[in-house]
Amino acid sequence: MSVEKSRRSFLRDAAFALGGVAVGAGLGYVAAGGGRAPVTQTVTKTTTQAAERKVVAGFVYVGPVSDYGWTHAHDAGRAYAKKVCPWLETKIVESVEEAKVQGAIETLIGQGANIIFTTSFGFMEGTAEAAQKHPDLYFAHCSGYKSGAAGNAPQNLSAYFAEFYQLYYLNGLAAGAVTETGVLGYVGAIPIPEVIRHINAFVLGAKESAKARGKNIKVYVQWLNAWFDPEGANKAATSLVENNNADVLAFTEDTPTVLQVAESYQKKGKRVWSFSHYSDMSKEGPNAHLTGQIVNWGPIYVDFVTQVYARSWRSVDIWARVGDYMAYKWANLQNPKVEYDGAVYLAPLNPVIPENVRALIALRWQQMKEMLFEPFTGPIKDMDGNVRLKDGERATHDILWNMDWHVEGVQTPLPK
Amino acid sequence: MDPMIILTTMFILMVQEGSILLIATLGEIFTERSGILNLGVEGLMCFGALSSFIVYYLTGNWVIATLAAAFAGLMLSLIHAFVSITLKVNQTVSGLAITILGLGLSSFIGRPLALSRVRIEPLESIRIPVLSEIPVIGPSFFNQNPLVYFSYVMVIILWFILYKTSFGLNLRSVGENPSMADSLGINVFLTRYIATLVGGALCGVSGALLILGYYPSWYDGITAGRGWIAVALVIFSSWNPLYAFFGAYFFGLVGTLNATFQSIGFRMIPTDFFRTLPYLLTIVVLVIFSSTRFRRRKMPASLGKPYTREL
């Protein structure tokens, strides 16, 4: 009985035990499985989130992307940023009137943009107001002076610009080396410090290389009073060549016209040279193209959108010059071959520029990269003979930024 | 500085710009003489410029390219003709629509060209013997590309057609009094169609001269408002091709003042003033020439009025 009882109790106990094991194992399995499932889910969720996290950059352009300079270059920068950053989506609004910038910004925000670039000086106030209104979004304005960094706008607004005067100095070196008449022409858009700085740097460069040839340099300036005026640029360039006997034409305006005029003289057998502006225009003047200044907004745009992506935004006021946004900034003495890159760089050099001047251009480029050389270093006199920079004095940012005088060598007084 | 050189440069630039304006003005005169106002000149020029640019780039033949520009202007003005002659819609509205359409279409089609920086070789100048030796006038008027010579010839041809042929008489009478002309057996609709299409074709050719002659790459805004100046020049030249010749070169000359005065260092007048001068002049011309007395005498009496046949 006891045996039977004990057997029965054993069987019962065994059954319970088995059942317990089974249930336990089952529970354990479920618990384990249930535990694993949420973990897997979390991991998947995190990775998908990273893949789906996008930055949408909106661009407000003052002109059409098919213009011949300013907007075209900005759009090339946008395309570059899109290529480099797979998580970047871009939206553009073209040909926006300056008074309508806020409407364009709101449109882009409606399309999901979390960073907005506005690329005209006249967009500055509207962009600053939009930055105030949308503190959770980011803004960057090109060619103005308002930013959180400068302290005159909210912290979600940055400013950026690319500066060419150093490249105009290099252009000047090329011009001084090839001119036969010793007369250079300059077609300027609007007499503002930026353009005046360009002209002066160009003249200083030309004087440096012409001095080695024992030549004096005279520079005549024609003003268009417009950024886009192909007809005026044609007339100004032709007048400089015909009336002033200029054989190198530099310019700051938004059409390829001046280079085209130089090329048509080359076709007629008259040696007249010109440059690229903003983008490589060497195709426009296969014979007349000496070199020129080129901007690559791409690295600047990559910088800004990466800040938004990495949530590391900090308001900045960028004035990109030679040496900025370069992978390799220091002169490579082992490999002296110069590669002109960065946010601003030099167009291909025409073989007509003598070898020693090409080397000089490369040297000055390296020196400017490392801030060992500044074109505006005294003694510099203005065209009326007043000393503007004392011997050895370097121009400060403010002197460059507010320049309203011409250096010696310019023949045309500034318009009043 | 040699004053002869400055004067010659001024004239060369004057003929360049003036000839572009001249061809468009001649086209618009021809159209308006039949009583059709076509404000689409700017759009027609731009579309013509783009068409000739593409064809010249593909074929390298400027004659075919010019014909393409003429055809482009013709097709675009066909829309204006149909809308304003057959459908009798307000011509001002239709003309403005043609301008917007022409500019927009050119910008859209031309975008890949602008982005890829396609370039053509500009037309070469042909020096006319003997005549090109005359000081000032020679190098400016007689050392130009063939399309400039075409503009001179067109002045004579259009003047001859308008004043010396029965078709010209019909065309002018249609512009003055279409119902009278109709009663005399002139086909008013056909005449107006022809005038509008020929005018549109000439505006296209003017665009071809612009781009093949002087600005050999495509970008947005290349016509830069010249079409509107041509419209004003029609009034300035009293709807007469011979006067258009002088009007166009006068405006061309005004356009060179900015560069010339800067060359000689004349700084009394700010350069801004010269930029606005052609437009200022346009307004002055419109005000003076739109006085009722002048209008009654010179303007085609039925200009801008759709013709409906009364049964």
PDB file of N, CA and C in Angstrom, chain B residues 14 75 152 192-193 275:
ATOM      1  N   MET B  14      27.460 101.105 -81.998  1.00  0.00           N
ATOM      2  CA  MET B  14      26.126 101.575 -82.367  1.00  0.00           C
ATOM      3  C   MET B  14      25.499 100.669 -83.427  1.00  0.00           C
ATOM      4  N   MET B  75       6.375  80.456 -85.915  1.00  0.00           N
ATOM      5  CA  MET B  75       5.487  79.526 -85.224  1.00  0.00           C
ATOM      6  C   MET B  75       4.886  80.158 -83.970  1.00  0.00           C
ATOM      7  N   TYR B 152      20.151  95.979 -93.363  1.00  0.00           N
ATOM      8  CA  TYR B 152      20.095  97.139 -94.282  1.00  0.00           C
ATOM      9  C   TYR B 152      19.159  96.832 -95.456  1.00  0.00           C
ATOM     10  N   ARG B 192      -3.663  89.916 -92.626  1.00  0.00           N
ATOM     11  CA  ARG B 192      -3.195  90.098 -91.253  1.00  0.00           C
ATOM     12  C   ARG B 192      -2.358  88.891 -90.793  1.00  0.00           C
ATOM     13  N   TYR B 193      -2.772  87.710 -91.199  1.00  0.00           N
ATOM     14  CA  TYR B 193      -1.983  86.522 -90.862  1.00  0.00           C
ATOM     15  C   TYR B 193      -0.568  86.643 -91.425  1.00  0.00           C
ATOM     16  N   ARG B 275      22.420 104.218 -68.074  1.00  0.00           N
ATOM     17  CA  ARG B 275      21.745 102.922 -68.071  1.00  0.00           C
ATOM     18  C   ARG B 275      20.250 103.092 -68.265  1.00  0.00           C
TER      19      ARG B 275
END
